[in-house]
Amino acid sequence: AMARALRTGETVPPHEIRVRRFDGTDATLLGSSAPLRTQSGELVGALSIFADVTELRAAQGSLRLREHRFRQILDAVQDMVFCRDRGLRIVYANQATCRHFGMTPEELRGQPLPSATEAVRDDAEVLRTGCVREAPEEPQASANGELRWFHTIKSPLFGPDGTVQEVVAVSRDVTERRRAEQRLRAHHAVARIIAEATSPADAMPLLLAAVAEALGWELAEFWRLDEDTHALCCVAQWAADPVAAGPFLAAAQGLTFPRGEGLPGLVWERGEPLWMADVTLDEAFPRRTFLRDAELPSAFAFPVVAAGRGIGVVTFYARHIPAPERELLRMADTLGSQVGQFLERARAEDE
């Protein structure tokens, strides 16, 4: 470096060199050289200054190693862990968070995380107060559009001056637990309604409401088999928002489905539950325009069975119904049998 300064007459920028000390240990020096000139500008020498940065570089290497280990640990955690700054932009996200949103850490960094309004308010409150907040069930849409639910704990991260600089969130997916609780509530509600029912006409709207509300679905109908016409006709309906669903509900009056036609007819023919992610894409689906206008494209239906014979079909519609897992299908079979037995028992009593 000194030779270069003498040769070129220019200052050599700081650079590191490795040297061997007299005791045989290695050292890292940070040095810089500058030319020395007389008042007339004649180059007469060079000055080199070196600083021993061995311990500093060792500390930096140790810090990088600890940071790498820390990131590996967080990436191994199945819970989502992410940090947001005071502008509610992502500054860190572990692999579980990236998988959920279908993005890389680089793509997420600096972006506002898509969140429900309440979740954003919680983050802002942590940043404002410096207090920990807990959200037992926080909704978060995944990369494929599926709504998942998370138990989230949000904590403040303080800067050197004692002010809150970031909020760190740890979110555990509780969707399956929540669904299990919903199914259990639906079972209990159905059993109670059947036990207290005075007639099928009074019970069916209550049954539809109980199941739909427990599972978070917005619209339900019961189509019963007419033995004279050998077709399904709508005998009970329920809607979370009757005004928005009004045209769809009204269009069911006088509508019948023979075996194999429409969603009720298909379920009757197959004798098993049927799920459709978006029924509005099927041009042959009756009333699809009403569902599109009401923003209720997803459908799930199951048969009502008595003595091994299909006697009706229950249909549900919602903004989003995920692909049914085994437990939901099992619940549908159980509810179909319970309702079928109830209807047959009521018919026998009437006769």
Tab-separated table of C-alpha atoms in Angstrom:
chain	number	residue	atom	x	y	z
A	1	ALA	CA	0.000	0.000	0.000
A	2	MET	CA	2.842	2.357	0.855
A	3	ALA	CA	4.598	1.472	-2.401
A	4	ARG	CA	1.410	2.196	-4.295
A	5	ALA	CA	1.077	5.588	-2.612
A	6	LEU	CA	4.701	6.379	-3.534
A	7	ARG	CA	4.236	5.150	-7.078
A	8	THR	CA	0.950	6.869	-7.869
A	9	GLY	CA	1.034	9.763	-5.475
A	10	GLU	CA	-2.546	8.946	-4.494
A	11	THR	CA	-4.091	7.988	-1.193
A	12	VAL	CA	-4.732	4.266	-0.874
A	13	PRO	CA	-8.235	3.641	0.605
A	14	PRO	CA	-8.619	1.528	3.749
A	15	HIS	CA	-8.027	-2.181	3.221
A	16	GLU	CA	-7.469	-5.256	5.346
A	17	ILE	CA	-4.346	-7.388	5.497
A	18	ARG	CA	-3.550	-10.553	7.386
A	19	VAL	CA	-0.252	-10.633	9.312
A	20	ARG	CA	1.507	-13.026	11.635
A	21	ARG	CA	2.420	-11.637	15.061
A	22	PHE	CA	5.708	-12.332	16.766
A	23	ASP	CA	3.963	-14.790	19.097
A	24	GLY	CA	2.827	-16.802	16.087
A	25	THR	CA	-0.859	-15.753	16.152
A	26	ASP	CA	-2.643	-14.230	13.168
A	27	ALA	CA	-4.009	-10.703	13.154
A	28	THR	CA	-6.220	-8.615	10.894
A	29	LEU	CA	-5.096	-5.041	10.272
A	30	LEU	CA	-7.041	-2.248	8.646
A	31	GLY	CA	-4.625	0.090	6.934
A	32	SER	CA	-4.462	3.133	4.716
A	33	SER	CA	-1.553	4.928	3.059
A	34	ALA	CA	-1.236	8.538	1.906
A	35	PRO	CA	1.535	10.386	0.048
A	36	LEU	CA	3.687	13.007	1.845
A	37	ARG	CA	4.529	16.124	-0.124
A	38	THR	CA	6.510	19.287	0.451
A	39	GLN	CA	4.899	22.682	0.297
A	40	SER	CA	5.861	22.840	-3.342
A	41	GLY	CA	4.063	19.562	-4.000
A	42	GLU	CA	7.132	17.363	-4.380
A	43	LEU	CA	6.493	13.751	-3.355
A	44	VAL	CA	8.961	12.901	-0.593
A	45	GLY	CA	7.418	9.847	1.071
A	46	ALA	CA	4.285	8.090	2.255
A	47	LEU	CA	2.540	7.566	5.580
A	48	SER	CA	0.794	4.288	6.433
A	49	ILE	CA	-1.528	3.874	9.401
A	50	PHE	CA	-2.768	0.480	10.586
A	51	ALA	CA	-5.353	-0.463	13.204
A	52	ASP	CA	-5.668	-3.914	14.701
A	53	VAL	CA	-9.273	-5.008	13.982
A	54	THR	CA	-8.784	-8.674	14.837
A	55	GLU	CA	-11.170	-8.652	17.784
A	56	LEU	CA	-13.699	-6.515	15.899
A	57	ARG	CA	-13.785	-8.914	12.941
A	58	ALA	CA	-14.026	-11.887	15.292
A	59	ALA	CA	-16.963	-10.251	17.061
A	60	GLN	CA	-18.641	-9.487	13.733
A	61	GLY	CA	-18.137	-13.074	12.581
A	62	SER	CA	-19.595	-14.363	15.833
A	63	LEU	CA	-22.554	-12.001	15.447
A	64	ARG	CA	-23.208	-13.215	11.884
A	65	LEU	CA	-23.034	-16.808	13.085
A	66	ARG	CA	-25.515	-16.129	15.888
A	67	GLU	CA	-27.821	-14.283	13.502
A	68	HIS	CA	-27.668	-17.188	11.041
A	69	ARG	CA	-28.426	-19.669	13.830
A	70	PHE	CA	-31.277	-17.472	15.093
A	71	ARG	CA	-32.823	-17.315	11.604
A	72	GLN	CA	-32.505	-21.078	11.198
A	73	ILE	CA	-34.311	-21.590	14.504
A	74	LEU	CA	-37.143	-19.229	13.524
A	75	ASP	CA	-37.430	-20.835	10.085
A	76	ALA	CA	-37.757	-24.251	11.753
A	77	VAL	CA	-40.723	-23.003	13.805
A	78	GLN	CA	-44.078	-23.913	12.247
A	79	ASP	CA	-45.748	-20.802	13.651
A	80	MET	CA	-45.662	-17.588	11.645
A	81	VAL	CA	-43.182	-15.060	13.073
A	82	PHE	CA	-42.933	-11.613	11.521
A	83	CYS	CA	-42.023	-8.047	12.449
A	84	ARG	CA	-43.544	-4.790	11.261
A	85	ASP	CA	-42.085	-1.299	11.609
A	86	ARG	CA	-43.926	1.847	12.646
A	87	GLY	CA	-45.260	2.173	9.106
A	88	LEU	CA	-46.712	-1.357	9.473
A	89	ARG	CA	-44.351	-2.637	6.784
A	90	ILE	CA	-42.724	-6.059	7.007
A	91	VAL	CA	-39.082	-5.977	8.116
A	92	TYR	CA	-38.742	-9.685	8.887
A	93	ALA	CA	-40.719	-12.841	8.094
A	94	ASN	CA	-39.812	-16.461	8.813
A	95	GLN	CA	-40.368	-19.304	6.358
A	96	ALA	CA	-43.784	-20.231	7.803
A	97	THR	CA	-44.982	-16.688	7.060
A	98	CYS	CA	-43.548	-16.821	3.546
A	99	ARG	CA	-45.242	-20.167	2.852
A	100	HIS	CA	-48.603	-18.862	4.038
A	101	PHE	CA	-48.505	-15.830	1.754
A	102	GLY	CA	-46.717	-17.588	-1.109
A	103	MET	CA	-43.920	-15.003	-1.192
A	104	THR	CA	-40.165	-14.920	-0.587
A	105	PRO	CA	-38.627	-12.973	2.321
A	106	GLU	CA	-37.368	-10.404	-0.185
A	107	GLU	CA	-40.842	-10.001	-1.690
A	108	LEU	CA	-42.437	-9.541	1.730
A	109	ARG	CA	-39.837	-7.141	3.091
A	110	GLY	CA	-41.019	-3.549	2.965
A	111	GLN	CA	-44.576	-4.518	2.084
A	112	PRO	CA	-47.703	-3.989	4.205
A	113	LEU	CA	-48.862	-7.440	5.258
A	114	PRO	CA	-52.404	-8.189	4.013
A	115	SER	CA	-54.412	-8.222	7.240
A	116	ALA	CA	-57.894	-7.753	8.551
A	117	THR	CA	-58.703	-4.264	9.822
A	118	GLU	CA	-58.802	-5.447	13.425
A	119	ALA	CA	-55.330	-6.987	13.098
A	120	VAL	CA	-53.928	-3.708	11.798
A	121	ARG	CA	-55.531	-1.875	14.718
A	122	ASP	CA	-53.916	-4.310	17.161
A	123	ASP	CA	-50.483	-3.706	15.639
A	124	ALA	CA	-50.955	0.047	15.803
A	125	GLU	CA	-52.022	-0.245	19.446
A	126	VAL	CA	-48.874	-2.202	20.349
A	127	LEU	CA	-46.720	0.418	18.625
A	128	ARG	CA	-48.565	3.211	20.448
A	129	THR	CA	-48.702	1.755	23.960
A	130	GLY	CA	-45.804	-0.693	24.095
A	131	CYS	CA	-48.136	-3.299	25.577
A	132	VAL	CA	-48.525	-6.926	24.515
A	133	ARG	CA	-51.798	-7.802	22.784
A	134	GLU	CA	-53.343	-11.207	22.201
A	135	ALA	CA	-55.791	-12.150	19.437
A	136	PRO	CA	-57.303	-15.608	20.139
A	137	GLU	CA	-58.733	-15.916	16.610
A	138	GLU	CA	-57.330	-13.633	13.926
A	139	PRO	CA	-58.366	-14.249	10.277
A	140	GLN	CA	-55.694	-14.254	7.577
A	141	ALA	CA	-56.144	-15.220	3.935
A	142	SER	CA	-53.493	-17.553	2.499
A	143	ALA	CA	-51.870	-17.407	-0.942
A	144	ASN	CA	-54.619	-19.613	-2.439
A	145	GLY	CA	-57.372	-17.431	-0.999
A	146	GLU	CA	-58.302	-19.796	1.839
A	147	LEU	CA	-59.219	-18.034	5.067
A	148	ARG	CA	-57.181	-19.405	7.972
A	149	TRP	CA	-57.487	-18.495	11.645
A	150	PHE	CA	-54.546	-17.764	13.945
A	151	HIS	CA	-53.948	-17.321	17.651
A	152	THR	CA	-51.586	-14.344	17.599
A	153	ILE	CA	-49.491	-12.700	20.303
A	154	LYS	CA	-48.033	-9.300	19.421
A	155	SER	CA	-45.189	-7.767	21.408
A	156	PRO	CA	-43.283	-4.469	21.155
A	157	LEU	CA	-39.602	-4.241	20.175
A	158	PHE	CA	-37.893	-1.233	21.759
A	159	GLY	CA	-35.077	0.860	20.306
A	160	PRO	CA	-32.021	2.152	22.250
A	161	ASP	CA	-33.959	5.295	23.196
A	162	GLY	CA	-36.726	3.245	24.818
A	163	THR	CA	-39.372	3.928	22.171
A	164	VAL	CA	-41.275	1.193	20.374
A	165	GLN	CA	-39.725	0.684	16.936
A	166	GLU	CA	-41.352	-2.532	15.754
A	167	VAL	CA	-44.012	-5.074	16.643
A	168	VAL	CA	-43.235	-8.789	16.505
A	169	ALA	CA	-46.116	-11.212	15.989
A	170	VAL	CA	-46.160	-14.951	16.631
A	171	SER	CA	-49.172	-16.582	14.979
A	172	ARG	CA	-50.246	-20.200	15.457
A	173	ASP	CA	-52.733	-21.706	13.013
A	174	VAL	CA	-55.847	-22.750	14.962
A	175	THR	CA	-58.068	-23.302	11.927
A	176	GLU	CA	-58.514	-27.045	12.493
A	177	ARG	CA	-59.283	-26.573	16.176
A	178	ARG	CA	-61.779	-23.858	15.310
A	179	ARG	CA	-63.464	-26.075	12.726
A	180	ALA	CA	-63.680	-28.936	15.229
A	181	GLU	CA	-65.359	-26.592	17.726
A	182	GLN	CA	-67.761	-25.405	15.010
A	183	ARG	CA	-68.710	-28.970	14.113
A	184	LEU	CA	-69.290	-29.806	17.763
A	185	ARG	CA	-71.552	-26.756	18.175
A	186	ALA	CA	-73.490	-27.797	15.071
A	187	HIS	CA	-73.994	-31.344	16.415
A	188	HIS	CA	-75.206	-30.077	19.788
A	189	ALA	CA	-77.551	-27.527	18.207
A	190	VAL	CA	-79.086	-30.097	15.841
A	191	ALA	CA	-79.617	-32.600	18.662
A	192	ARG	CA	-81.282	-29.933	20.824
A	193	ILE	CA	-83.568	-28.669	18.034
A	194	ILE	CA	-84.685	-32.174	17.078
A	195	ALA	CA	-85.395	-33.032	20.713
A	196	GLU	CA	-87.512	-29.891	21.196
A	197	ALA	CA	-89.183	-29.796	17.768
A	198	THR	CA	-92.952	-29.916	17.447
A	199	SER	CA	-93.003	-30.314	13.646
A	200	PRO	CA	-90.583	-30.513	10.688
A	201	ALA	CA	-91.919	-27.216	9.325
A	202	ASP	CA	-90.864	-25.445	12.509
A	203	ALA	CA	-87.627	-27.383	12.974
A	204	MET	CA	-86.028	-27.252	9.530
A	205	PRO	CA	-85.335	-23.473	9.365
A	206	LEU	CA	-83.847	-23.712	12.854
A	207	LEU	CA	-81.688	-26.675	11.828
A	208	LEU	CA	-80.429	-24.849	8.759
A	209	ALA	CA	-79.616	-21.768	10.806
A	210	ALA	CA	-77.851	-23.774	13.521
A	211	VAL	CA	-75.541	-25.587	11.120
A	212	ALA	CA	-74.834	-22.580	8.884
A	213	GLU	CA	-74.116	-20.240	11.791
A	214	ALA	CA	-71.895	-22.796	13.536
A	215	LEU	CA	-69.826	-23.290	10.376
A	216	GLY	CA	-69.806	-19.642	9.325
A	217	TRP	CA	-71.841	-20.074	6.132
A	218	GLU	CA	-74.275	-17.452	4.876
A	219	LEU	CA	-77.130	-19.282	3.126
A	220	ALA	CA	-78.906	-22.641	3.507
A	221	GLU	CA	-81.817	-24.524	1.929
A	222	PHE	CA	-83.554	-27.847	2.409
A	223	TRP	CA	-84.876	-29.634	-0.662
A	224	ARG	CA	-87.293	-32.471	0.116
A	225	LEU	CA	-88.314	-35.273	-2.197
A	226	ASP	CA	-91.884	-34.982	-3.451
A	227	GLU	CA	-93.100	-38.573	-3.818
A	228	ASP	CA	-95.772	-37.566	-6.331
A	229	THR	CA	-93.531	-35.658	-8.770
A	230	HIS	CA	-90.332	-37.589	-7.969
A	231	ALA	CA	-88.457	-34.293	-7.789
A	232	LEU	CA	-86.867	-32.170	-5.079
A	233	CYS	CA	-88.613	-28.985	-4.001
A	234	CYS	CA	-87.465	-26.324	-1.544
A	235	VAL	CA	-89.352	-26.477	1.769
A	236	ALA	CA	-87.066	-24.498	4.115
A	237	GLN	CA	-84.560	-21.659	3.787
A	238	TRP	CA	-82.252	-19.545	5.947
A	239	ALA	CA	-79.971	-16.587	5.191
A	240	ALA	CA	-77.621	-14.584	7.382
A	241	ASP	CA	-78.587	-11.524	5.319
A	242	PRO	CA	-82.145	-12.085	4.030
A	243	VAL	CA	-82.135	-8.780	2.124
A	244	ALA	CA	-79.003	-9.516	0.102
A	245	ALA	CA	-80.087	-13.117	-0.488
A	246	GLY	CA	-83.712	-12.185	-1.161
A	247	PRO	CA	-83.679	-12.665	-4.966
A	248	PHE	CA	-81.965	-16.029	-4.637
A	249	LEU	CA	-84.422	-17.240	-1.994
A	250	ALA	CA	-87.454	-16.033	-3.929
A	251	ALA	CA	-86.275	-17.749	-7.117
A	252	ALA	CA	-86.456	-21.115	-5.345
A	253	GLN	CA	-90.239	-20.919	-5.056
A	254	GLY	CA	-91.764	-23.288	-7.574
A	255	LEU	CA	-88.325	-24.570	-8.636
A	256	THR	CA	-87.901	-28.360	-8.687
A	257	PHE	CA	-84.931	-30.609	-9.404
A	258	PRO	CA	-85.256	-34.130	-10.798
A	259	ARG	CA	-82.545	-36.654	-10.055
A	260	GLY	CA	-79.182	-35.593	-11.477
A	261	GLU	CA	-80.082	-31.953	-12.217
A	262	GLY	CA	-78.816	-28.904	-10.355
A	263	LEU	CA	-76.813	-29.142	-7.139
A	264	PRO	CA	-79.660	-30.800	-5.169
A	265	GLY	CA	-80.347	-33.280	-7.976
A	266	LEU	CA	-76.669	-34.216	-8.303
A	267	VAL	CA	-76.354	-34.906	-4.583
A	268	TRP	CA	-79.590	-36.939	-4.644
A	269	GLU	CA	-78.273	-38.992	-7.557
A	270	ARG	CA	-74.814	-39.597	-6.085
A	271	GLY	CA	-75.974	-40.124	-2.518
A	272	GLU	CA	-72.930	-38.336	-1.096
A	273	PRO	CA	-71.823	-34.800	-0.131
A	274	LEU	CA	-70.732	-32.454	-2.917
A	275	TRP	CA	-68.496	-29.373	-2.708
A	276	MET	CA	-68.150	-26.699	-5.386
A	277	ALA	CA	-65.597	-23.916	-5.024
A	278	ASP	CA	-67.496	-21.576	-7.384
A	279	VAL	CA	-70.903	-22.582	-8.686
A	280	THR	CA	-71.241	-19.299	-10.581
A	281	LEU	CA	-68.752	-20.586	-13.171
A	282	ASP	CA	-71.230	-23.292	-14.226
A	283	GLU	CA	-73.550	-21.750	-16.820
A	284	ALA	CA	-76.037	-24.583	-16.338
A	285	PHE	CA	-76.379	-23.830	-12.628
A	286	PRO	CA	-79.801	-22.261	-11.869
A	287	ARG	CA	-79.816	-18.964	-9.979
A	288	ARG	CA	-76.058	-18.552	-10.432
A	289	THR	CA	-76.460	-14.841	-11.207
A	290	PHE	CA	-78.164	-14.319	-7.847
A	291	LEU	CA	-75.270	-16.033	-6.074
A	292	ARG	CA	-72.759	-13.956	-8.005
A	293	ASP	CA	-74.557	-10.734	-7.097
A	294	ALA	CA	-74.722	-11.783	-3.448
A	295	GLU	CA	-71.020	-12.794	-3.555
A	296	LEU	CA	-71.787	-16.324	-2.337
A	297	PRO	CA	-70.087	-18.528	-4.935
A	298	SER	CA	-69.020	-21.528	-2.811
A	299	ALA	CA	-71.415	-24.403	-2.173
A	300	PHE	CA	-71.596	-27.543	-0.070
A	301	ALA	CA	-74.487	-30.007	-0.001
A	302	PHE	CA	-75.252	-33.386	1.545
A	303	PRO	CA	-78.101	-35.892	1.253
A	304	VAL	CA	-80.739	-36.491	3.909
A	305	VAL	CA	-81.225	-40.243	4.266
A	306	ALA	CA	-83.791	-42.430	6.011
A	307	ALA	CA	-83.769	-46.244	5.957
A	308	GLY	CA	-81.019	-46.145	3.330
A	309	ARG	CA	-83.092	-44.020	0.946
A	310	GLY	CA	-82.498	-40.393	-0.006
A	311	ILE	CA	-85.439	-38.213	0.986
A	312	GLY	CA	-83.901	-34.759	0.641
A	313	VAL	CA	-80.814	-32.601	0.230
A	314	VAL	CA	-79.410	-29.770	2.352
A	315	THR	CA	-77.450	-27.091	0.474
A	316	PHE	CA	-75.224	-24.331	1.844
A	317	TYR	CA	-73.660	-21.299	0.158
A	318	ALA	CA	-70.955	-18.933	1.383
A	319	ARG	CA	-68.299	-16.464	0.323
A	320	HIS	CA	-65.698	-19.162	0.791
A	321	ILE	CA	-66.089	-22.807	1.735
A	322	PRO	CA	-62.759	-24.660	1.811
A	323	ALA	CA	-62.474	-28.129	0.327
A	324	PRO	CA	-64.145	-30.392	2.905
A	325	GLU	CA	-61.856	-32.454	5.069
A	326	ARG	CA	-62.708	-35.918	6.363
A	327	GLU	CA	-64.305	-34.679	9.591
A	328	LEU	CA	-66.701	-32.355	7.768
A	329	LEU	CA	-67.788	-35.166	5.451
A	330	ARG	CA	-68.329	-37.405	8.475
A	331	MET	CA	-70.387	-34.684	10.133
A	332	ALA	CA	-72.484	-34.296	6.974
A	333	ASP	CA	-73.236	-38.036	6.957
A	334	THR	CA	-74.258	-37.928	10.612
A	335	LEU	CA	-76.449	-34.845	10.210
A	336	GLY	CA	-78.056	-36.304	7.079
A	337	SER	CA	-79.021	-39.432	9.019
A	338	GLN	CA	-80.229	-37.487	12.072
A	339	VAL	CA	-82.452	-35.200	10.019
A	340	GLY	CA	-83.703	-38.123	7.931
A	341	GLN	CA	-84.701	-40.124	10.991
A	342	PHE	CA	-86.413	-37.078	12.468
A	343	LEU	CA	-88.448	-36.474	9.291
A	344	GLU	CA	-89.457	-40.116	8.953
A	345	ARG	CA	-90.441	-40.302	12.599
A	346	ALA	CA	-92.588	-37.181	12.222
A	347	ARG	CA	-94.213	-38.618	9.070
A	348	ALA	CA	-94.999	-41.887	10.826
A	349	GLU	CA	-96.595	-40.026	13.734
A	350	ASP	CA	-98.764	-38.034	11.336
A	351	GLU	CA	-100.005	-41.213	9.700
